mmCIF file with all atom_site columns, C-alpha atoms in Angstrom:
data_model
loop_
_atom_site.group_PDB
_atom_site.id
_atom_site.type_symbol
_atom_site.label_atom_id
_atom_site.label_alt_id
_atom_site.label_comp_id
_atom_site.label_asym_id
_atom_site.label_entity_id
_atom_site.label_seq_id
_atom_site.pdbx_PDB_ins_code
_atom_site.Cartn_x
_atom_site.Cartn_y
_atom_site.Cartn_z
_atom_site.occupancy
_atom_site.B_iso_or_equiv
_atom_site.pdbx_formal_charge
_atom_site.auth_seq_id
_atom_site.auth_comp_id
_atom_site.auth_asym_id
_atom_site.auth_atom_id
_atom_site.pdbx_PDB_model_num
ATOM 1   C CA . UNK A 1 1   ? -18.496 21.963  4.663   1.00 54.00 ? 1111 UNK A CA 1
ATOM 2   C CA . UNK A 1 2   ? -14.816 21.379  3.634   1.00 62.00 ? 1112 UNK A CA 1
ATOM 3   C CA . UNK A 1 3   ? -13.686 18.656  1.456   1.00 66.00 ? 1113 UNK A CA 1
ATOM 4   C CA . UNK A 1 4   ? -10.729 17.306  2.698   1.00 79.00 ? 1114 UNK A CA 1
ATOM 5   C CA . UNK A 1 5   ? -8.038  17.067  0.065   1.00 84.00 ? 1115 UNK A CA 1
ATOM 6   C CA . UNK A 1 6   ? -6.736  13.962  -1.298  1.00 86.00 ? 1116 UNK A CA 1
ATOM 7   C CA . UNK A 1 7   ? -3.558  14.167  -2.891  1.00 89.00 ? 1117 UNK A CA 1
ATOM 8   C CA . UNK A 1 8   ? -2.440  12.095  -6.458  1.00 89.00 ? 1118 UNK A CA 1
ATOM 9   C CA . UNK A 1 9   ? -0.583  8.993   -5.688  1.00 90.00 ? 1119 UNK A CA 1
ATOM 10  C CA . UNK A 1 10  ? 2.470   8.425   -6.016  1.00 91.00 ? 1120 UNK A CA 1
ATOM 11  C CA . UNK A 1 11  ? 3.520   5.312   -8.519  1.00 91.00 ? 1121 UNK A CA 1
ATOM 12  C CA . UNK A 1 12  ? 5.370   2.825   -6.123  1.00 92.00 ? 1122 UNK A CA 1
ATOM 13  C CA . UNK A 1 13  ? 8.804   1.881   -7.297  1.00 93.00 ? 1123 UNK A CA 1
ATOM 14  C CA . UNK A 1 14  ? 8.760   -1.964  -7.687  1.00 94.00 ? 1124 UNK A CA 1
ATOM 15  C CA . UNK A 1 15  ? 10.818  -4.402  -10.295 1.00 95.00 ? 1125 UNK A CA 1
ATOM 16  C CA . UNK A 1 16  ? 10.914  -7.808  -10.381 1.00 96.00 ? 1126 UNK A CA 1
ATOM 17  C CA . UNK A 1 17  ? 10.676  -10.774 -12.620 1.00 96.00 ? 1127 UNK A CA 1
ATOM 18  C CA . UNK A 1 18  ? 7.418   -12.694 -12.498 1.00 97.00 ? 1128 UNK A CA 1
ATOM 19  C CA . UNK A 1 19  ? 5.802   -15.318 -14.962 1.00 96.00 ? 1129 UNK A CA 1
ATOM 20  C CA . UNK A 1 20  ? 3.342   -14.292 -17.398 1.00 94.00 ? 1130 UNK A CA 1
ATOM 21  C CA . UNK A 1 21  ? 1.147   -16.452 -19.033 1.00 90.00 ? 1131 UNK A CA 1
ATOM 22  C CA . UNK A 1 22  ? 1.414   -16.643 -22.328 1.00 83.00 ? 1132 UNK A CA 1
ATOM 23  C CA . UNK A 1 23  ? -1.383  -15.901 -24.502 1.00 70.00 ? 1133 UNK A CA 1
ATOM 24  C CA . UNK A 1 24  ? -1.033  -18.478 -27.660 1.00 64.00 ? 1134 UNK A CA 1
ATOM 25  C CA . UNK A 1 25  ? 0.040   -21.662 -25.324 1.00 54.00 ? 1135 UNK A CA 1
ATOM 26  C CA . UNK A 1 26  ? -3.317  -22.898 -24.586 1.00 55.00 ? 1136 UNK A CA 1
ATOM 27  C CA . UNK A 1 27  ? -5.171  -23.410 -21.410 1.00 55.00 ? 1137 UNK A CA 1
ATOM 28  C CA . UNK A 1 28  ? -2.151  -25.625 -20.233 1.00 57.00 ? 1138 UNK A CA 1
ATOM 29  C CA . UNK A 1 29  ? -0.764  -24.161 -16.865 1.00 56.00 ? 1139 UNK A CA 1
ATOM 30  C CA . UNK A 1 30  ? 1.844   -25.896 -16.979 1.00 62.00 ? 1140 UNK A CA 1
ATOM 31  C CA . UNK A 1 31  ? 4.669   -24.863 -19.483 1.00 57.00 ? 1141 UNK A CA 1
ATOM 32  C CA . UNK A 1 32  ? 3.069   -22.147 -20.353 1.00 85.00 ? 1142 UNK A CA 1
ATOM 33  C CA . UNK A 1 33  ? 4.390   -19.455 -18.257 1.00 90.00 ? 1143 UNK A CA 1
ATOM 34  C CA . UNK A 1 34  ? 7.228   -16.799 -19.377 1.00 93.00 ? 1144 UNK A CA 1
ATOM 35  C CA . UNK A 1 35  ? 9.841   -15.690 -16.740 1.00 95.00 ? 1145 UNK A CA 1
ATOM 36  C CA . UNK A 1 36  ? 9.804   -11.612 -17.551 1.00 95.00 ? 1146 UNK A CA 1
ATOM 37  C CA . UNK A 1 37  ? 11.233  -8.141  -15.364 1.00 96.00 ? 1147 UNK A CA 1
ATOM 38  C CA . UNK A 1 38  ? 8.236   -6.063  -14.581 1.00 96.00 ? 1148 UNK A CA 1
ATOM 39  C CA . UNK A 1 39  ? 8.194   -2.887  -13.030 1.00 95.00 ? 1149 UNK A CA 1
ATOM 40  C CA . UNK A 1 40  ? 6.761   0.644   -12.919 1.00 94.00 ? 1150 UNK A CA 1
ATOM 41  C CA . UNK A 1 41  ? 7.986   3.153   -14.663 1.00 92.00 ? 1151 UNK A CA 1
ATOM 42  C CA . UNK A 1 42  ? 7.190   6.089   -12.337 1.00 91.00 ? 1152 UNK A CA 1
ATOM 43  C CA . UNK A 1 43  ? 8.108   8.701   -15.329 1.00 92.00 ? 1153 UNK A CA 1
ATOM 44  C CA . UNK A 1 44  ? 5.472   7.599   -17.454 1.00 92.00 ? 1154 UNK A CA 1
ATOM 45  C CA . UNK A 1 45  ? 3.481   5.874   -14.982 1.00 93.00 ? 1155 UNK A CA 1
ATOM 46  C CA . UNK A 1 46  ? 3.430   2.296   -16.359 1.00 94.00 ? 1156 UNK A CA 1
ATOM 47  C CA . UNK A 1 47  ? 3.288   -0.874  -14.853 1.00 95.00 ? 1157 UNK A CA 1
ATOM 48  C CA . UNK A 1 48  ? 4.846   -3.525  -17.829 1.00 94.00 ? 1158 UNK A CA 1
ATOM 49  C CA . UNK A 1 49  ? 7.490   -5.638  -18.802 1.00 95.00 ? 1159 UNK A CA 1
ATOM 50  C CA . UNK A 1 50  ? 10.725  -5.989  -20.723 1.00 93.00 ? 1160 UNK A CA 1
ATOM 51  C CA . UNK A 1 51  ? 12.157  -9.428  -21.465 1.00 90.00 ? 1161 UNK A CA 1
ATOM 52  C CA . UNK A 1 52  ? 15.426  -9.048  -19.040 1.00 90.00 ? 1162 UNK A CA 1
ATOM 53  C CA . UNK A 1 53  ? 16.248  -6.794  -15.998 1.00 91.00 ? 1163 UNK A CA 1
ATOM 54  C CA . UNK A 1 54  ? 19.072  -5.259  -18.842 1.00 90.00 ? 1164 UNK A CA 1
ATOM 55  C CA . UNK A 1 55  ? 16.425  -3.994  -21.631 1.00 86.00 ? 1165 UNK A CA 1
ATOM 56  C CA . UNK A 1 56  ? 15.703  -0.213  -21.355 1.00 80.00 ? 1166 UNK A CA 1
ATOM 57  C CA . UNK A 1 57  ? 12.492  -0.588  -23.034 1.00 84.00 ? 1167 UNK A CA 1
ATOM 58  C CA . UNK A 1 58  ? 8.755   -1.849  -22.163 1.00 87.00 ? 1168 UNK A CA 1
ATOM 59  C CA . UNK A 1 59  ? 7.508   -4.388  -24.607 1.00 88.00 ? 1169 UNK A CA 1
ATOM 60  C CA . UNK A 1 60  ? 3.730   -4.443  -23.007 1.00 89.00 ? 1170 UNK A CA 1
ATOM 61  C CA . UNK A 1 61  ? 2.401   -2.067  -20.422 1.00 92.00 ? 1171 UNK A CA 1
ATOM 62  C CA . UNK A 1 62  ? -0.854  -0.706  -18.972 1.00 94.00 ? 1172 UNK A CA 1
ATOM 63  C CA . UNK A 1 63  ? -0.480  2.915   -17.342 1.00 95.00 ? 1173 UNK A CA 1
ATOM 64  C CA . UNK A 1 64  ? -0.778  3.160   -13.280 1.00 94.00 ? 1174 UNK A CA 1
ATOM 65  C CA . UNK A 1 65  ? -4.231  4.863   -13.912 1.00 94.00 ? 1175 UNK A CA 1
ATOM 66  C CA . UNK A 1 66  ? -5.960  2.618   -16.561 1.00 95.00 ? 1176 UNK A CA 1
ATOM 67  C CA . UNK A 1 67  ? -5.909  -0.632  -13.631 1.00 95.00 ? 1177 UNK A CA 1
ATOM 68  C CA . UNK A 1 68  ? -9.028  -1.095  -13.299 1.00 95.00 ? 1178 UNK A CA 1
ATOM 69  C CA . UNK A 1 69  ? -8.686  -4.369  -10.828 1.00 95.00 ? 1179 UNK A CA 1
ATOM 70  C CA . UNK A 1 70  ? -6.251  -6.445  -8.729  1.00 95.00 ? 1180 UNK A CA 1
ATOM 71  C CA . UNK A 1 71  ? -7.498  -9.990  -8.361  1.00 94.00 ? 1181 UNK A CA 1
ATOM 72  C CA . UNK A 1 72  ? -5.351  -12.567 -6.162  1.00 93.00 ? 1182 UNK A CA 1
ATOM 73  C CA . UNK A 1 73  ? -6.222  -16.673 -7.555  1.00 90.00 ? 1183 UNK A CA 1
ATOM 74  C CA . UNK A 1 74  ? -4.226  -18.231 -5.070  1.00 92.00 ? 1184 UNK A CA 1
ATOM 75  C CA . UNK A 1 75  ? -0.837  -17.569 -2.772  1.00 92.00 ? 1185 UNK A CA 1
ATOM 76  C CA . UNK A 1 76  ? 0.974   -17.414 -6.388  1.00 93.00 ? 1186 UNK A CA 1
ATOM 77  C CA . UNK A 1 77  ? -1.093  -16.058 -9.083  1.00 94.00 ? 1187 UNK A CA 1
ATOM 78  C CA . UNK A 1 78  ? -2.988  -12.847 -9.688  1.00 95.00 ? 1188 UNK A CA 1
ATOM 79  C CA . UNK A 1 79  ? -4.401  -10.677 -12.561 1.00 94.00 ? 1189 UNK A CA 1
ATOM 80  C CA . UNK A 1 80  ? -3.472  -7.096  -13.608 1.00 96.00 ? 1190 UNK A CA 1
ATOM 81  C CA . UNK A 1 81  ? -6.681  -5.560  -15.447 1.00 95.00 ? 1191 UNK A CA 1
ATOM 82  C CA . UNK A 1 82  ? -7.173  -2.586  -17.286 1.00 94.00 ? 1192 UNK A CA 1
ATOM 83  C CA . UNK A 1 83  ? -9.696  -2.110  -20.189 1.00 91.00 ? 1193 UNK A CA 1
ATOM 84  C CA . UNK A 1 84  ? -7.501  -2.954  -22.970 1.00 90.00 ? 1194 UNK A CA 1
ATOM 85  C CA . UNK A 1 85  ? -5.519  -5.783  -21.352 1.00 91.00 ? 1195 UNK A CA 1
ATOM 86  C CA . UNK A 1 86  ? -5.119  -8.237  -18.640 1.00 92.00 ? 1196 UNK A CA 1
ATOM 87  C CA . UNK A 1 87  ? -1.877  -9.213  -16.765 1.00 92.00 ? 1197 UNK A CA 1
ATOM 88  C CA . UNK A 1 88  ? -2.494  -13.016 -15.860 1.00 93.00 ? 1198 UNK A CA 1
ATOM 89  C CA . UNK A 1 89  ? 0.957   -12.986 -13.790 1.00 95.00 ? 1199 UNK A CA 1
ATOM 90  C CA . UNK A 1 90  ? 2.667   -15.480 -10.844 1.00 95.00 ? 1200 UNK A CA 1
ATOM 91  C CA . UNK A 1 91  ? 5.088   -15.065 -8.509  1.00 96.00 ? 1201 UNK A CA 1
ATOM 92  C CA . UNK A 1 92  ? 8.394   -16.624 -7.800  1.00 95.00 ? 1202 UNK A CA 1
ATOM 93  C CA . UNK A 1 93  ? 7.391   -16.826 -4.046  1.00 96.00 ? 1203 UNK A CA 1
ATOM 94  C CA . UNK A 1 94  ? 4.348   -16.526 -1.726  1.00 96.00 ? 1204 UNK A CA 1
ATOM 95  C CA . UNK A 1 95  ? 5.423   -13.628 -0.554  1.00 96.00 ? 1205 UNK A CA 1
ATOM 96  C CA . UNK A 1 96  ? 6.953   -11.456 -3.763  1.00 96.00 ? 1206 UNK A CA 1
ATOM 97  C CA . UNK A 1 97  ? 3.496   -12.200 -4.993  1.00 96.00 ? 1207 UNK A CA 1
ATOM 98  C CA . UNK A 1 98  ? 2.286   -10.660 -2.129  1.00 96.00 ? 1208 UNK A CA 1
ATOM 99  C CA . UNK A 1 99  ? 4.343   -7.642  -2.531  1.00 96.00 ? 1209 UNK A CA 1
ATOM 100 C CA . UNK A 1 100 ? 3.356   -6.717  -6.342  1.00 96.00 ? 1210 UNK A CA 1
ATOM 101 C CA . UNK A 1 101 ? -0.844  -7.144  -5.330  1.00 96.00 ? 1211 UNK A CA 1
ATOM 102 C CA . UNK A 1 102 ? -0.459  -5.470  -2.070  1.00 96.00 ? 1212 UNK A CA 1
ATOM 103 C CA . UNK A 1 103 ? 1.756   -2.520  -3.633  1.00 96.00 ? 1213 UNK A CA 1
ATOM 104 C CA . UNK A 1 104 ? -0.601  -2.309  -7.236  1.00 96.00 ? 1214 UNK A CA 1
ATOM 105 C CA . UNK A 1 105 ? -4.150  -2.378  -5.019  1.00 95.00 ? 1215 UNK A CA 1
ATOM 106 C CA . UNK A 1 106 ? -2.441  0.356   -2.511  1.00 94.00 ? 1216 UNK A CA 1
ATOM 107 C CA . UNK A 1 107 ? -1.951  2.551   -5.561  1.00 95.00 ? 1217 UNK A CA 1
ATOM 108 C CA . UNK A 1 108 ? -5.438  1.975   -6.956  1.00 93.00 ? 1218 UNK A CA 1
ATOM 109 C CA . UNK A 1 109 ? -7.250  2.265   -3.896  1.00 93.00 ? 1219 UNK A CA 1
ATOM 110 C CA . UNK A 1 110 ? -5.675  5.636   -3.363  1.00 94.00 ? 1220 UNK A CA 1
ATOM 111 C CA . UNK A 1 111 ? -6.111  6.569   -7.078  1.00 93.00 ? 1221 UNK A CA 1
ATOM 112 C CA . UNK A 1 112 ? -9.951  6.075   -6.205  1.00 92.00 ? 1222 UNK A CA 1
ATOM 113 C CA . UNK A 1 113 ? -9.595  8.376   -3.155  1.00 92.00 ? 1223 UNK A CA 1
ATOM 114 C CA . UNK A 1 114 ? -8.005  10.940  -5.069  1.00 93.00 ? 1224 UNK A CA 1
ATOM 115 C CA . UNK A 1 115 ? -10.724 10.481  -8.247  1.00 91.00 ? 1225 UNK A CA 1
ATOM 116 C CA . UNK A 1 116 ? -13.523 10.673  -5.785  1.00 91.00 ? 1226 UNK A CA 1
ATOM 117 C CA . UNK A 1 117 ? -11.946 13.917  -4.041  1.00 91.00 ? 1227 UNK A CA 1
ATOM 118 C CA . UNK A 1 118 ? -11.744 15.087  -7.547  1.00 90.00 ? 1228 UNK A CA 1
ATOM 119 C CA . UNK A 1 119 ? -15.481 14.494  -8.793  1.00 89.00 ? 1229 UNK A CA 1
ATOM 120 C CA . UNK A 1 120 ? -16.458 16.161  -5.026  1.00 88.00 ? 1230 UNK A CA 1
ATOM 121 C CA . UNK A 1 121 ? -14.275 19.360  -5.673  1.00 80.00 ? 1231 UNK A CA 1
ATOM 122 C CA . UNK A 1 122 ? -15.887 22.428  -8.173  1.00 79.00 ? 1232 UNK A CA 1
ATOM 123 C CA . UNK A 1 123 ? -13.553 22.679  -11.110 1.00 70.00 ? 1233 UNK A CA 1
ATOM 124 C CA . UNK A 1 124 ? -12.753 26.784  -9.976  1.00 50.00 ? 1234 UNK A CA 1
ATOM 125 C CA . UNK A 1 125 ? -10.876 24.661  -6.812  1.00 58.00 ? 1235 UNK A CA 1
ATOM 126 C CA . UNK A 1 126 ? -9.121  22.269  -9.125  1.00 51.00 ? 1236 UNK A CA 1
ATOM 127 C CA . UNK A 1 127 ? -7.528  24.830  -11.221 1.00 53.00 ? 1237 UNK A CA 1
ATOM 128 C CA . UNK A 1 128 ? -5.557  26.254  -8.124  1.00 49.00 ? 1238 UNK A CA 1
ATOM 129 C CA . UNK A 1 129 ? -4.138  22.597  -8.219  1.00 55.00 ? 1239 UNK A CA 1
ATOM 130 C CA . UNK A 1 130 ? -1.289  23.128  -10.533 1.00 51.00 ? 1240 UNK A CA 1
ATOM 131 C CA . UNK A 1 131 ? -0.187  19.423  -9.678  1.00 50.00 ? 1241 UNK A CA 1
ATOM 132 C CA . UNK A 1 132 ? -3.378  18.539  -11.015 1.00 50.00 ? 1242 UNK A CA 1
ATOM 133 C CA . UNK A 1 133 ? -3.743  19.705  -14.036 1.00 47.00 ? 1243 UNK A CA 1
ATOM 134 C CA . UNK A 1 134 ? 0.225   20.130  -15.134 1.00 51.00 ? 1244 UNK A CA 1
ATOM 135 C CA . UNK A 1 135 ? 0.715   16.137  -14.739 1.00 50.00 ? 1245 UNK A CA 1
ATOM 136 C CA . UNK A 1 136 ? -2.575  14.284  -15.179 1.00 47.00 ? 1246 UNK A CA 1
ATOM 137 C CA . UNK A 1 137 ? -2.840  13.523  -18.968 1.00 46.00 ? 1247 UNK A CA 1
ATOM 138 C CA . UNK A 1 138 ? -6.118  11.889  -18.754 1.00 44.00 ? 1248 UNK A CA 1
ATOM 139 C CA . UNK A 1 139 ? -7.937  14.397  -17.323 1.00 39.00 ? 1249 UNK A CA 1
ATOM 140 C CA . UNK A 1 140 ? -8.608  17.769  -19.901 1.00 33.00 ? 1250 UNK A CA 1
ATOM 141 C CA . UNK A 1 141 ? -8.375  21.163  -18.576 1.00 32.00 ? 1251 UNK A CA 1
ATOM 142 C CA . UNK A 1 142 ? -11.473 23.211  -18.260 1.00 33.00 ? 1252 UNK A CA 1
ATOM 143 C CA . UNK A 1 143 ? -12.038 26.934  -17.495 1.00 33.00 ? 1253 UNK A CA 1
ATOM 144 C CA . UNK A 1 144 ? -13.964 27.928  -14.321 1.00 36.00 ? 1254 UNK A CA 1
ATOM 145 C CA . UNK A 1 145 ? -17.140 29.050  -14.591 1.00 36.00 ? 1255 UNK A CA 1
ATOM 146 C CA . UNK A 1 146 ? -17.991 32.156  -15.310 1.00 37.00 ? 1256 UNK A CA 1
ATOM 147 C CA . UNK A 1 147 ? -20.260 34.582  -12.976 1.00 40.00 ? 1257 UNK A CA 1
ATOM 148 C CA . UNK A 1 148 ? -24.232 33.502  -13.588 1.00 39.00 ? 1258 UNK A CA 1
ATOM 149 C CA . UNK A 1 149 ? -23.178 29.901  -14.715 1.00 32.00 ? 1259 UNK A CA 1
ATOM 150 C CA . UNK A 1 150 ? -23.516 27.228  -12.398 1.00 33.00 ? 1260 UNK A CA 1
ATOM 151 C CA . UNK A 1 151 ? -20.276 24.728  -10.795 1.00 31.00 ? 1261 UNK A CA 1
ATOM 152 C CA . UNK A 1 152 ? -19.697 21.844  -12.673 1.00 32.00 ? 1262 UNK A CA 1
ATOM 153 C CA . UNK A 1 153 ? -17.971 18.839  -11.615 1.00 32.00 ? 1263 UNK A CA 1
ATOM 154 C CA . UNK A 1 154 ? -15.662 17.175  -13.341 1.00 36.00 ? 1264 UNK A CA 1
ATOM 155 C CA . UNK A 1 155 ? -16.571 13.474  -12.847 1.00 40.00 ? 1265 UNK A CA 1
ATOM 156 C CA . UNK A 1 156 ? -16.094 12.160  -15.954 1.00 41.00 ? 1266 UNK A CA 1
ATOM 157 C CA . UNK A 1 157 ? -12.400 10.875  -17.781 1.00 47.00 ? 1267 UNK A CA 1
ATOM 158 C CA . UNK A 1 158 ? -11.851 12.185  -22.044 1.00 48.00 ? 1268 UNK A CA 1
ATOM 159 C CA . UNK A 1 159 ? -13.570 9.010   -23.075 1.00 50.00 ? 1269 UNK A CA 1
ATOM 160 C CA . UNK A 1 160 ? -16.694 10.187  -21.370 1.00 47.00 ? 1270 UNK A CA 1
ATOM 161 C CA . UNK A 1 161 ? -16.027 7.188   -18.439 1.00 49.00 ? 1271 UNK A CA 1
ATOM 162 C CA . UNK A 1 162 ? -16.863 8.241   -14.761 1.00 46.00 ? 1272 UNK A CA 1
ATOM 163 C CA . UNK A 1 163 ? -13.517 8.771   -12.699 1.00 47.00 ? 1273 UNK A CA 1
ATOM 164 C CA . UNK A 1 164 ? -13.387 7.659   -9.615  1.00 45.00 ? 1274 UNK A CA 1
ATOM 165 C CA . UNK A 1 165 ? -15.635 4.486   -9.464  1.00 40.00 ? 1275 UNK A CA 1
ATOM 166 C CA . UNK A 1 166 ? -14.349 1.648   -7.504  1.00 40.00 ? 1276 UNK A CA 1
ATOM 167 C CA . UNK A 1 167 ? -12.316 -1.629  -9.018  1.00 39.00 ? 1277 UNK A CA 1
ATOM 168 C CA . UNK A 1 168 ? -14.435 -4.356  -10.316 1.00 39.00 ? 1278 UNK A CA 1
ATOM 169 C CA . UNK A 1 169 ? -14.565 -7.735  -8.053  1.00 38.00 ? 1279 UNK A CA 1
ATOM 170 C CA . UNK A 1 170 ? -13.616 -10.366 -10.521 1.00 42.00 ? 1280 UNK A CA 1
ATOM 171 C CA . UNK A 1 171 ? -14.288 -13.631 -9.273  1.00 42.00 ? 1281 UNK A CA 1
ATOM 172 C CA . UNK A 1 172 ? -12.786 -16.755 -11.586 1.00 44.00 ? 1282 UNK A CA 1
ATOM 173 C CA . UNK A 1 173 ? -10.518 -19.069 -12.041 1.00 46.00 ? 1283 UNK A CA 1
ATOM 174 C CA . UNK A 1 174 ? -6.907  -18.832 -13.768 1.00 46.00 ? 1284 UNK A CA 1
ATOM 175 C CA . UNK A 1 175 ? -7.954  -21.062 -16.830 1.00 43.00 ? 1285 UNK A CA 1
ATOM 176 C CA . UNK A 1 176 ? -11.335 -18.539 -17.110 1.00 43.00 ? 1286 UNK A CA 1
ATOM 177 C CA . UNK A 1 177 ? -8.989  -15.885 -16.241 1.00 43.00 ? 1287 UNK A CA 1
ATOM 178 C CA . UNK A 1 178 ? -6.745  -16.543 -19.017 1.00 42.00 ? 1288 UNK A CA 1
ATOM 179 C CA . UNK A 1 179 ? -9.372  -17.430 -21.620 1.00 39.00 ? 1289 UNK A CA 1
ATOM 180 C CA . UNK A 1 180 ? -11.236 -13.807 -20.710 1.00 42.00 ? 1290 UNK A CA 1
ATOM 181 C CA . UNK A 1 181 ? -7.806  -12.401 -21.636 1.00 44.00 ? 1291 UNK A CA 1
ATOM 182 C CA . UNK A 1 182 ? -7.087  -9.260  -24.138 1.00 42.00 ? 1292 UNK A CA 1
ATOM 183 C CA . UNK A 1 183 ? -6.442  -10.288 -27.921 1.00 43.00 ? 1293 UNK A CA 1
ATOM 184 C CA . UNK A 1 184 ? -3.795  -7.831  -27.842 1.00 44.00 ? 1294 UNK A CA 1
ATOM 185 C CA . UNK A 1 185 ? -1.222  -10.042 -25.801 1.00 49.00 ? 1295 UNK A CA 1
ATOM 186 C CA . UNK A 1 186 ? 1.524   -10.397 -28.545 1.00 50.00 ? 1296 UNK A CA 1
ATOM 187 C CA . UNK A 1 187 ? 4.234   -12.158 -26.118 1.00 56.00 ? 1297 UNK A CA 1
ATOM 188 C CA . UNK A 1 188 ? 4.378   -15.165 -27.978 1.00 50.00 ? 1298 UNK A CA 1
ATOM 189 C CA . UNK A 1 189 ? 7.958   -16.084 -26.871 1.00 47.00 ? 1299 UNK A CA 1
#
C-alpha cells in the first residue's frame, strides 16, 4: 500500500494590525487592548508582531510550527497558542478577524497532514525528501537503517513530543483566556 505524499505547507503571507491584550492591564477588556502589525514572516516562519507596519523587527513571535491551537471567542476575538505563549488577539473587523483564524488554522491543519504523512513514512523514504530534511529545523536528521535492523518511524519532535497530533479544543472565555496566558508576555506598552 502507498502512502500518499503530503507536502510541507507553505507559511501564508498575511500582515495586519490587530489588538493584543495586554498582559499587566488586568482582567479589564476594556482599555486594555494594544493596536500592533502582525504578520508572518515566511523566512523564518513566524507569526508575531512589531509595534508599527515601519519596524523591521519582531518584538514577540511564536514559529508557524510551534501553534498548537486556533480558538475563535466571538466574531472579534481569538487566541494564538503555542506551548510557550498565547496570542489573546482581536480584530479591527468581523471579517479581518476572520481572515487571520481561517488563514493560521489552514496552515495548522495542513501542518498536521504533513506530520501525520511524516510519522506514516519509514525514515529510508524521508531521506530522499531533500525538502524535508534541508528546511525543517525541528525535526533531526537520522540515517536509514541499516540491512538486519528494523524501519523506524520518526514520530516524535527533538523534545521527545509526538509530531503530528491534532490541535487542542480549548473551550473558555476571553477573561479565562487571558488569565491562562504565558508569563512571558513582556508587551507592557
Amino acid at each position: 500500500m502507498s502512502v500518499e505524499p503530503v507536502a510541507r505547507p507553505t507559511p501564508p503571507e498575511i500582515e495586519g494590525y490587530l489588538y493584543k491584550m495586554k498582559r499587566k492591564s488586568g482582567i479589564n477588556l476594556t482599555g486594555s487592548w494594544n493596536k500592533r502589525w502582525f504578520y508572518v514572516d515566511t523566512k523564518r516562519r513566524e507569526f508575531g508582531y512589531s509595534q508599527s507596519n515601519t519596524q523591521t523587527t519582531m518584538k514577540n513571535s511564536i514559529f508557524l510550527d510551534d501553534i498548537t491551537a486556533v480558538v475563535s471567542f466571538d466574531d472579534y476575538c481569538f487566541q494564538v497558542e503555542s506551548k510557550t505563549r498565547k496570542f489573546f488577539l482581536k480584530g479591527e473587523s468581523k471579517a479581518g478577524a476572520a481572515v487571520w483564524v481561517k488563514t493560521l488554522e489552514t496552515y495548522r491543519a495542513q501542518l498536521v497532514a504533513h506530520e501525520k504523512y511524516l510519522a506514516s513514512t519509514p525514515l529510508h523514504m524521508k531521506e530522499a525528501k531533500k525538502e524535508d530534511n534541508n528546511t525543517d529545523n525541528n525535526q533531526s536528521v537520522v540515517a536509514a537503517p541499516s540491512k538486519g535492523s528494523k524501519t523506524i518511524y520518526r514520530s516524535e519532535d527533538k523534545a521527545g513530543e509526538p509530531k503530528g497530533k491534532e490541535a487542542k479544543t480549548v473551550s473558555s472565555t476571553p477573561v479565562q483566556a487571558w488569565s491562562l496566558s504565558d508569563e512571558m508576555d513582556d508587551d507592557d506598552d
